[in-house]
Amino acid sequence: MTMTMSDVPDQESAAGALRREFIDDDLLDRLVACSGERGVELTGEGGFLPELIKAVLERGMKAELRDHLGYDKHDRAGYGSGNSRNGTTAKTVHTEVGPVRIDQPRDRAGSFKSCLLPPGQRRLAGLDDMIISLYAGGMTVREIGHHLEATFGTQISHETISNITEAVQDEVAAWQTRPLEAFYPVMFLDAIQVKIKDQNRVTSRAAHIAIGVDLEGIKHVLGIWVQAAEGAKFWAGVCAELANRGVKDVLIVACDGLTGFPEAIAATWPGAIVQTCVVHLIRSSMRFVAYQDRRAVAAALRPIYTAVNEDSALEALDAFEKSQWGQKYPATLAAWQRAWDRFIPFLAFGPATRKAIYTTNSIESLNYQLRKIIKTRGHFPSDAAAVKLMWLAITNIEDKRARQRAKQAGLPKGNPRKASGKLIEGLAIQGWQKVLGELALHYPDRFPTTI
């Protein structure tokens, strides 16, 4: 992630203190009132804030030039120095509040380079951040260009916007290949559908997201993979990539009956158990049930997945098969029978572990947020573009939530504190100590000796 919790309060408090030291609230109120009375907009071309930025940048660059030359303007110390001021160059800079036309100072030797506005730069850094944030929110390149022009009067070419968003590709690649921990007790895998343009055809592909739970019970997004190949071949590549990034062992992998995944897991981590998500299994089996019967069928299925052990679960499955609902909906029964081998590992664990691996819904909220963003995009030009947007979206959402929590950190608990918690990255599993204890008893030889 590009922002940490510790960064936010310090930056805001320092900026706020500096503003209050030189510009009090009364002065700001008068400025806003006068702007309205005189018909001067705060933002956009000809607005007050662009004019303020112009003044600050120009005075800042003049101070930089003074330090570069070693003497003030009109100071006799500059005579015979070999370099001097040489007027200004007009330049338009695009900012978050609109275009700003500034006069950039020059020196005769051409050796002066401003740190505030380096040569060739025509955008302030904040505008790049805004463009990336809009892109992460699901807006297309054309929509971002229209938004900037309509809101701030800033015209930026589609090519420039595309280059700005493309610049984060190196960060995405570094994130997707970063080293991982050697041991994850639990790993979750889930997928969302994305549309990819391939040879003038738009095809639907599954973008799989892996969440690893470390020994502290903290969740981490390990990677995102768009399924271009089918079944075992694809998952063998994903597992090999995770192993090459340092993952030596996994105890339990919870997923939604992915084709070829058990085989790939067995080849990479022979001792790992592949557990079908129970909630997904219930949902898929209920797909065949008429709406008016779903409550009764769900109640009839409950003894199966709440059984104390495998024998009891098998008895409950037999009882369902002989019941009126098993007779009426054989497809529901068949769904459980097909998934039985991937369902029963769940029954070997205690209540705490069952609760932790019962469902992949721990990443459902993440998928929900991503689906909202992806839906607005229609389709992507490539698999890499889809992964880039999802990574940006995750980063953007986590950073926004971190800023909200930082702003409300000093408020009392209860209604005044309404900031959202962590979406997924860094989120802790509740009751993890009990889960860890159960897993340590179940796998005494698999845990690192340092815990």
Short mmCIF file of N, CA and C in Angstrom, two decimals, residues 192-312:
data_model
loop_
_atom_site.label_atom_id
_atom_site.label_comp_id
_atom_site.label_asym_id
_atom_site.label_seq_id
_atom_site.Cartn_x
_atom_site.Cartn_y
_atom_site.Cartn_z
N ILE A 192 -13.70 -13.22 -9.15
CA ILE A 192 -14.74 -12.39 -9.74
C ILE A 192 -14.55 -12.41 -11.25
N GLN A 193 -15.63 -12.17 -11.97
CA GLN A 193 -15.58 -12.23 -13.43
C GLN A 193 -15.20 -10.88 -14.01
N VAL A 194 -14.27 -10.88 -14.96
CA VAL A 194 -13.89 -9.67 -15.68
C VAL A 194 -13.97 -9.96 -17.17
N LYS A 195 -14.24 -8.92 -17.93
CA LYS A 195 -14.33 -9.07 -19.38
C LYS A 195 -13.05 -8.53 -20.02
N ILE A 196 -12.41 -9.37 -20.83
CA ILE A 196 -11.14 -9.03 -21.47
C ILE A 196 -11.32 -9.06 -22.98
N LYS A 197 -10.80 -8.03 -23.64
CA LYS A 197 -10.83 -8.00 -25.10
C LYS A 197 -9.66 -8.83 -25.64
N ASP A 198 -9.99 -9.83 -26.45
CA ASP A 198 -8.97 -10.74 -26.98
C ASP A 198 -9.24 -10.96 -28.46
N GLN A 199 -8.36 -10.40 -29.31
CA GLN A 199 -8.50 -10.56 -30.76
C GLN A 199 -9.89 -10.14 -31.25
N ASN A 200 -10.24 -8.92 -30.91
CA ASN A 200 -11.51 -8.31 -31.33
C ASN A 200 -12.74 -9.01 -30.77
N ARG A 201 -12.54 -9.87 -29.77
CA ARG A 201 -13.67 -10.50 -29.08
C ARG A 201 -13.55 -10.21 -27.59
N VAL A 202 -14.68 -9.99 -26.95
CA VAL A 202 -14.71 -9.77 -25.50
C VAL A 202 -15.10 -11.08 -24.84
N THR A 203 -14.20 -11.60 -24.02
CA THR A 203 -14.46 -12.87 -23.34
C THR A 203 -14.50 -12.64 -21.83
N SER A 204 -15.23 -13.48 -21.15
CA SER A 204 -15.34 -13.40 -19.69
C SER A 204 -14.31 -14.34 -19.06
N ARG A 205 -13.51 -13.80 -18.15
CA ARG A 205 -12.49 -14.59 -17.47
C ARG A 205 -12.62 -14.40 -15.96
N ALA A 206 -12.06 -15.34 -15.24
CA ALA A 206 -12.10 -15.28 -13.78
C ALA A 206 -10.81 -14.67 -13.25
N ALA A 207 -10.95 -13.61 -12.47
CA ALA A 207 -9.81 -13.01 -11.79
C ALA A 207 -9.78 -13.53 -10.36
N HIS A 208 -8.79 -14.35 -10.05
CA HIS A 208 -8.71 -15.01 -8.75
C HIS A 208 -7.84 -14.18 -7.80
N ILE A 209 -8.33 -14.05 -6.58
CA ILE A 209 -7.63 -13.28 -5.55
C ILE A 209 -7.28 -14.23 -4.42
N ALA A 210 -6.01 -14.26 -4.04
CA ALA A 210 -5.53 -15.13 -2.95
C ALA A 210 -5.30 -14.30 -1.70
N ILE A 211 -5.87 -14.76 -0.60
CA ILE A 211 -5.70 -14.11 0.70
C ILE A 211 -5.00 -15.09 1.63
N GLY A 212 -3.86 -14.69 2.16
CA GLY A 212 -3.13 -15.54 3.10
C GLY A 212 -3.29 -15.02 4.52
N VAL A 213 -3.49 -15.93 5.46
CA VAL A 213 -3.58 -15.58 6.89
C VAL A 213 -2.29 -16.01 7.55
N ASP A 214 -1.55 -15.05 8.12
CA ASP A 214 -0.27 -15.39 8.72
C ASP A 214 -0.42 -15.92 10.14
N LEU A 215 0.68 -16.17 10.79
CA LEU A 215 0.64 -16.75 12.14
C LEU A 215 0.02 -15.83 13.17
N GLU A 216 -0.08 -14.54 12.88
CA GLU A 216 -0.72 -13.59 13.78
C GLU A 216 -2.21 -13.46 13.51
N GLY A 217 -2.70 -14.20 12.52
CA GLY A 217 -4.11 -14.11 12.18
C GLY A 217 -4.44 -12.91 11.31
N ILE A 218 -3.42 -12.30 10.69
CA ILE A 218 -3.60 -11.12 9.86
C ILE A 218 -3.72 -11.54 8.40
N LYS A 219 -4.69 -10.97 7.70
CA LYS A 219 -4.93 -11.30 6.30
C LYS A 219 -4.10 -10.41 5.38
N HIS A 220 -3.59 -11.01 4.31
CA HIS A 220 -2.81 -10.28 3.32
C HIS A 220 -3.24 -10.72 1.93
N VAL A 221 -3.37 -9.76 1.02
CA VAL A 221 -3.65 -10.09 -0.37
C VAL A 221 -2.33 -10.54 -0.99
N LEU A 222 -2.26 -11.80 -1.37
CA LEU A 222 -1.01 -12.37 -1.89
C LEU A 222 -0.82 -12.12 -3.37
N GLY A 223 -1.91 -12.01 -4.10
CA GLY A 223 -1.79 -11.77 -5.54
C GLY A 223 -3.14 -11.86 -6.23
N ILE A 224 -3.14 -11.43 -7.48
CA ILE A 224 -4.32 -11.48 -8.34
C ILE A 224 -3.91 -12.13 -9.66
N TRP A 225 -4.69 -13.11 -10.10
CA TRP A 225 -4.37 -13.81 -11.34
C TRP A 225 -5.62 -13.93 -12.20
N VAL A 226 -5.50 -13.56 -13.46
CA VAL A 226 -6.60 -13.72 -14.40
C VAL A 226 -6.42 -15.05 -15.11
N GLN A 227 -7.45 -15.88 -15.06
CA GLN A 227 -7.35 -17.24 -15.57
C GLN A 227 -7.45 -17.26 -17.08
N ALA A 228 -6.29 -17.37 -17.72
CA ALA A 228 -6.24 -17.43 -19.18
C ALA A 228 -6.28 -18.87 -19.66
N ALA A 229 -5.67 -19.78 -18.90
CA ALA A 229 -5.68 -21.20 -19.25
C ALA A 229 -6.78 -21.90 -18.44
N GLU A 230 -6.94 -23.18 -18.65
CA GLU A 230 -7.99 -23.94 -17.99
C GLU A 230 -7.42 -24.85 -16.91
N GLY A 231 -8.14 -24.95 -15.80
CA GLY A 231 -7.94 -25.98 -14.80
C GLY A 231 -6.56 -26.11 -14.22
N ALA A 232 -6.08 -27.37 -14.20
CA ALA A 232 -4.86 -27.70 -13.47
C ALA A 232 -3.64 -26.94 -13.96
N LYS A 233 -3.55 -26.70 -15.25
CA LYS A 233 -2.39 -25.99 -15.79
C LYS A 233 -2.30 -24.59 -15.21
N PHE A 234 -3.42 -23.90 -15.15
CA PHE A 234 -3.43 -22.54 -14.60
C PHE A 234 -3.04 -22.55 -13.13
N TRP A 235 -3.66 -23.46 -12.35
CA TRP A 235 -3.40 -23.46 -10.91
C TRP A 235 -2.01 -23.96 -10.58
N ALA A 236 -1.46 -24.82 -11.42
CA ALA A 236 -0.08 -25.24 -11.21
C ALA A 236 0.87 -24.05 -11.32
N GLY A 237 0.58 -23.15 -12.28
CA GLY A 237 1.40 -21.96 -12.44
C GLY A 237 1.27 -21.01 -11.26
N VAL A 238 0.04 -20.84 -10.74
CA VAL A 238 -0.19 -19.96 -9.58
C VAL A 238 0.53 -20.50 -8.36
N CYS A 239 0.37 -21.80 -8.10
CA CYS A 239 1.02 -22.40 -6.92
C CYS A 239 2.54 -22.34 -7.03
N ALA A 240 3.06 -22.58 -8.23
CA ALA A 240 4.51 -22.50 -8.43
C ALA A 240 5.00 -21.08 -8.18
N GLU A 241 4.23 -20.09 -8.62
CA GLU A 241 4.62 -18.69 -8.40
C GLU A 241 4.65 -18.37 -6.91
N LEU A 242 3.63 -18.81 -6.16
CA LEU A 242 3.60 -18.56 -4.72
C LEU A 242 4.77 -19.26 -4.02
N ALA A 243 5.07 -20.49 -4.46
CA ALA A 243 6.20 -21.22 -3.88
C ALA A 243 7.52 -20.52 -4.18
N ASN A 244 7.65 -20.02 -5.39
CA ASN A 244 8.88 -19.30 -5.76
C ASN A 244 9.03 -17.99 -5.01
N ARG A 245 7.93 -17.44 -4.55
CA ARG A 245 7.98 -16.20 -3.77
C ARG A 245 8.18 -16.48 -2.28
N GLY A 246 8.34 -17.74 -1.93
CA GLY A 246 8.73 -18.06 -0.55
C GLY A 246 7.77 -18.90 0.25
N VAL A 247 6.56 -19.19 -0.26
CA VAL A 247 5.58 -19.95 0.52
C VAL A 247 5.97 -21.43 0.49
N LYS A 248 6.39 -21.94 1.64
CA LYS A 248 6.85 -23.32 1.71
C LYS A 248 5.77 -24.28 2.18
N ASP A 249 4.80 -23.78 2.94
CA ASP A 249 3.77 -24.69 3.44
C ASP A 249 2.49 -23.92 3.73
N VAL A 250 1.36 -24.59 3.48
CA VAL A 250 0.02 -24.08 3.78
C VAL A 250 -0.76 -25.24 4.38
N LEU A 251 -1.51 -24.96 5.45
CA LEU A 251 -2.27 -26.04 6.08
C LEU A 251 -3.62 -26.26 5.38
N ILE A 252 -4.38 -25.18 5.23
CA ILE A 252 -5.74 -25.29 4.69
C ILE A 252 -5.93 -24.23 3.61
N VAL A 253 -6.46 -24.65 2.48
CA VAL A 253 -6.80 -23.71 1.41
C VAL A 253 -8.30 -23.82 1.18
N ALA A 254 -9.02 -22.72 1.45
CA ALA A 254 -10.47 -22.69 1.27
C ALA A 254 -10.79 -22.03 -0.06
N CYS A 255 -11.57 -22.73 -0.88
CA CYS A 255 -11.92 -22.21 -2.20
C CYS A 255 -13.30 -22.71 -2.60
N ASP A 256 -13.69 -22.40 -3.80
CA ASP A 256 -15.04 -22.72 -4.27
C ASP A 256 -14.99 -23.80 -5.35
N GLY A 257 -14.49 -24.99 -5.01
CA GLY A 257 -14.50 -26.11 -5.93
C GLY A 257 -13.84 -25.84 -7.26
N LEU A 258 -12.68 -25.21 -7.24
CA LEU A 258 -12.01 -24.83 -8.48
C LEU A 258 -11.43 -26.05 -9.18
N THR A 259 -11.70 -26.19 -10.48
CA THR A 259 -11.24 -27.33 -11.25
C THR A 259 -9.71 -27.35 -11.34
N GLY A 260 -9.12 -28.47 -11.00
CA GLY A 260 -7.68 -28.62 -11.11
C GLY A 260 -6.90 -28.09 -9.93
N PHE A 261 -7.56 -27.42 -9.00
CA PHE A 261 -6.83 -26.82 -7.89
C PHE A 261 -6.32 -27.85 -6.89
N PRO A 262 -7.12 -28.86 -6.49
CA PRO A 262 -6.58 -29.86 -5.55
C PRO A 262 -5.31 -30.52 -6.05
N GLU A 263 -5.26 -30.83 -7.36
CA GLU A 263 -4.08 -31.47 -7.92
C GLU A 263 -2.86 -30.54 -7.85
N ALA A 264 -3.07 -29.26 -8.16
CA ALA A 264 -1.97 -28.29 -8.12
C ALA A 264 -1.47 -28.09 -6.70
N ILE A 265 -2.39 -28.07 -5.73
CA ILE A 265 -2.01 -27.94 -4.32
C ILE A 265 -1.19 -29.14 -3.88
N ALA A 266 -1.66 -30.33 -4.25
CA ALA A 266 -0.95 -31.55 -3.84
C ALA A 266 0.46 -31.60 -4.41
N ALA A 267 0.64 -31.08 -5.62
CA ALA A 267 1.96 -31.09 -6.24
C ALA A 267 2.89 -30.08 -5.60
N THR A 268 2.35 -28.98 -5.09
CA THR A 268 3.18 -27.90 -4.53
C THR A 268 3.35 -28.03 -3.03
N TRP A 269 2.23 -28.24 -2.31
CA TRP A 269 2.24 -28.39 -0.85
C TRP A 269 1.51 -29.69 -0.53
N PRO A 270 2.20 -30.81 -0.51
CA PRO A 270 1.55 -32.12 -0.38
C PRO A 270 0.70 -32.28 0.88
N GLY A 271 1.07 -31.58 1.95
CA GLY A 271 0.32 -31.75 3.19
C GLY A 271 -0.87 -30.83 3.34
N ALA A 272 -1.14 -29.96 2.36
CA ALA A 272 -2.23 -29.00 2.48
C ALA A 272 -3.58 -29.66 2.20
N ILE A 273 -4.60 -29.19 2.89
CA ILE A 273 -5.97 -29.65 2.69
C ILE A 273 -6.73 -28.61 1.88
N VAL A 274 -7.42 -29.06 0.84
CA VAL A 274 -8.27 -28.17 0.05
C VAL A 274 -9.69 -28.29 0.56
N GLN A 275 -10.21 -27.18 1.10
CA GLN A 275 -11.54 -27.18 1.72
C GLN A 275 -12.52 -26.37 0.88
N THR A 276 -13.60 -27.01 0.46
CA THR A 276 -14.65 -26.29 -0.26
C THR A 276 -15.35 -25.33 0.69
N CYS A 277 -15.59 -24.13 0.23
CA CYS A 277 -16.33 -23.16 1.01
C CYS A 277 -17.74 -23.69 1.25
N VAL A 278 -18.11 -23.86 2.51
CA VAL A 278 -19.41 -24.45 2.85
C VAL A 278 -20.55 -23.56 2.39
N VAL A 279 -20.39 -22.26 2.56
CA VAL A 279 -21.46 -21.33 2.16
C VAL A 279 -21.67 -21.39 0.64
N HIS A 280 -20.57 -21.44 -0.12
CA HIS A 280 -20.70 -21.57 -1.57
C HIS A 280 -21.37 -22.90 -1.95
N LEU A 281 -21.04 -23.95 -1.22
CA LEU A 281 -21.66 -25.26 -1.49
C LEU A 281 -23.16 -25.20 -1.22
N ILE A 282 -23.54 -24.59 -0.12
CA ILE A 282 -24.97 -24.45 0.20
C ILE A 282 -25.67 -23.65 -0.90
N ARG A 283 -25.07 -22.54 -1.30
CA ARG A 283 -25.69 -21.70 -2.33
C ARG A 283 -25.84 -22.45 -3.65
N SER A 284 -24.78 -23.15 -4.06
CA SER A 284 -24.85 -23.85 -5.35
C SER A 284 -25.87 -24.97 -5.32
N SER A 285 -26.00 -25.66 -4.18
CA SER A 285 -26.99 -26.74 -4.10
C SER A 285 -28.41 -26.20 -4.02
N MET A 286 -28.60 -25.00 -3.49
CA MET A 286 -29.93 -24.40 -3.39
C MET A 286 -30.38 -23.79 -4.71
N ARG A 287 -29.49 -23.75 -5.68
CA ARG A 287 -29.83 -23.17 -6.97
C ARG A 287 -30.96 -23.95 -7.65
N PHE A 288 -31.09 -25.22 -7.31
CA PHE A 288 -32.09 -26.07 -7.97
C PHE A 288 -33.43 -26.08 -7.22
N VAL A 289 -33.52 -25.36 -6.12
CA VAL A 289 -34.69 -25.43 -5.25
C VAL A 289 -35.64 -24.27 -5.55
N ALA A 290 -36.93 -24.56 -5.63
CA ALA A 290 -37.93 -23.52 -5.83
C ALA A 290 -37.92 -22.55 -4.65
N TYR A 291 -38.22 -21.30 -4.94
CA TYR A 291 -38.10 -20.24 -3.93
C TYR A 291 -38.91 -20.56 -2.67
N GLN A 292 -40.16 -21.07 -2.84
CA GLN A 292 -41.02 -21.30 -1.69
C GLN A 292 -40.54 -22.45 -0.81
N ASP A 293 -39.62 -23.30 -1.35
CA ASP A 293 -39.13 -24.43 -0.57
C ASP A 293 -37.75 -24.20 0.03
N ARG A 294 -37.13 -23.08 -0.26
CA ARG A 294 -35.73 -22.90 0.13
C ARG A 294 -35.51 -22.88 1.64
N ARG A 295 -36.42 -22.27 2.38
CA ARG A 295 -36.24 -22.23 3.83
C ARG A 295 -36.28 -23.65 4.41
N ALA A 296 -37.22 -24.46 3.94
CA ALA A 296 -37.34 -25.82 4.45
C ALA A 296 -36.16 -26.69 4.02
N VAL A 297 -35.70 -26.54 2.79
CA VAL A 297 -34.56 -27.33 2.31
C VAL A 297 -33.28 -26.93 3.06
N ALA A 298 -33.10 -25.63 3.30
CA ALA A 298 -31.93 -25.17 4.04
C ALA A 298 -31.91 -25.77 5.44
N ALA A 299 -33.07 -25.83 6.08
CA ALA A 299 -33.16 -26.43 7.41
C ALA A 299 -32.83 -27.92 7.36
N ALA A 300 -33.22 -28.59 6.28
CA ALA A 300 -32.94 -30.02 6.15
C ALA A 300 -31.46 -30.29 5.89
N LEU A 301 -30.77 -29.34 5.25
CA LEU A 301 -29.34 -29.50 4.98
C LEU A 301 -28.47 -29.16 6.18
N ARG A 302 -28.96 -28.37 7.09
CA ARG A 302 -28.17 -27.88 8.21
C ARG A 302 -27.51 -29.00 9.03
N PRO A 303 -28.20 -30.11 9.34
CA PRO A 303 -27.54 -31.18 10.12
C PRO A 303 -26.30 -31.74 9.44
N ILE A 304 -26.17 -31.58 8.13
CA ILE A 304 -25.00 -32.14 7.42
C ILE A 304 -23.75 -31.36 7.79
N TYR A 305 -23.79 -30.01 7.64
CA TYR A 305 -22.57 -29.23 7.86
C TYR A 305 -22.37 -28.80 9.31
N THR A 306 -23.33 -29.13 10.19
CA THR A 306 -23.12 -28.87 11.62
C THR A 306 -22.85 -30.17 12.39
N ALA A 307 -22.67 -31.27 11.66
CA ALA A 307 -22.42 -32.57 12.30
C ALA A 307 -21.11 -32.55 13.07
N VAL A 308 -21.03 -33.39 14.11
CA VAL A 308 -19.83 -33.39 14.97
C VAL A 308 -18.65 -34.07 14.29
N ASN A 309 -18.94 -34.98 13.34
CA ASN A 309 -17.85 -35.67 12.64
C ASN A 309 -18.35 -36.17 11.29
N GLU A 310 -17.45 -36.85 10.56
CA GLU A 310 -17.79 -37.29 9.21
C GLU A 310 -18.90 -38.34 9.22
N ASP A 311 -18.88 -39.27 10.19
CA ASP A 311 -19.91 -40.31 10.24
C ASP A 311 -21.29 -39.70 10.45
N SER A 312 -21.36 -38.74 11.35
CA SER A 312 -22.64 -38.08 11.62
C SER A 312 -23.12 -37.30 10.40
#
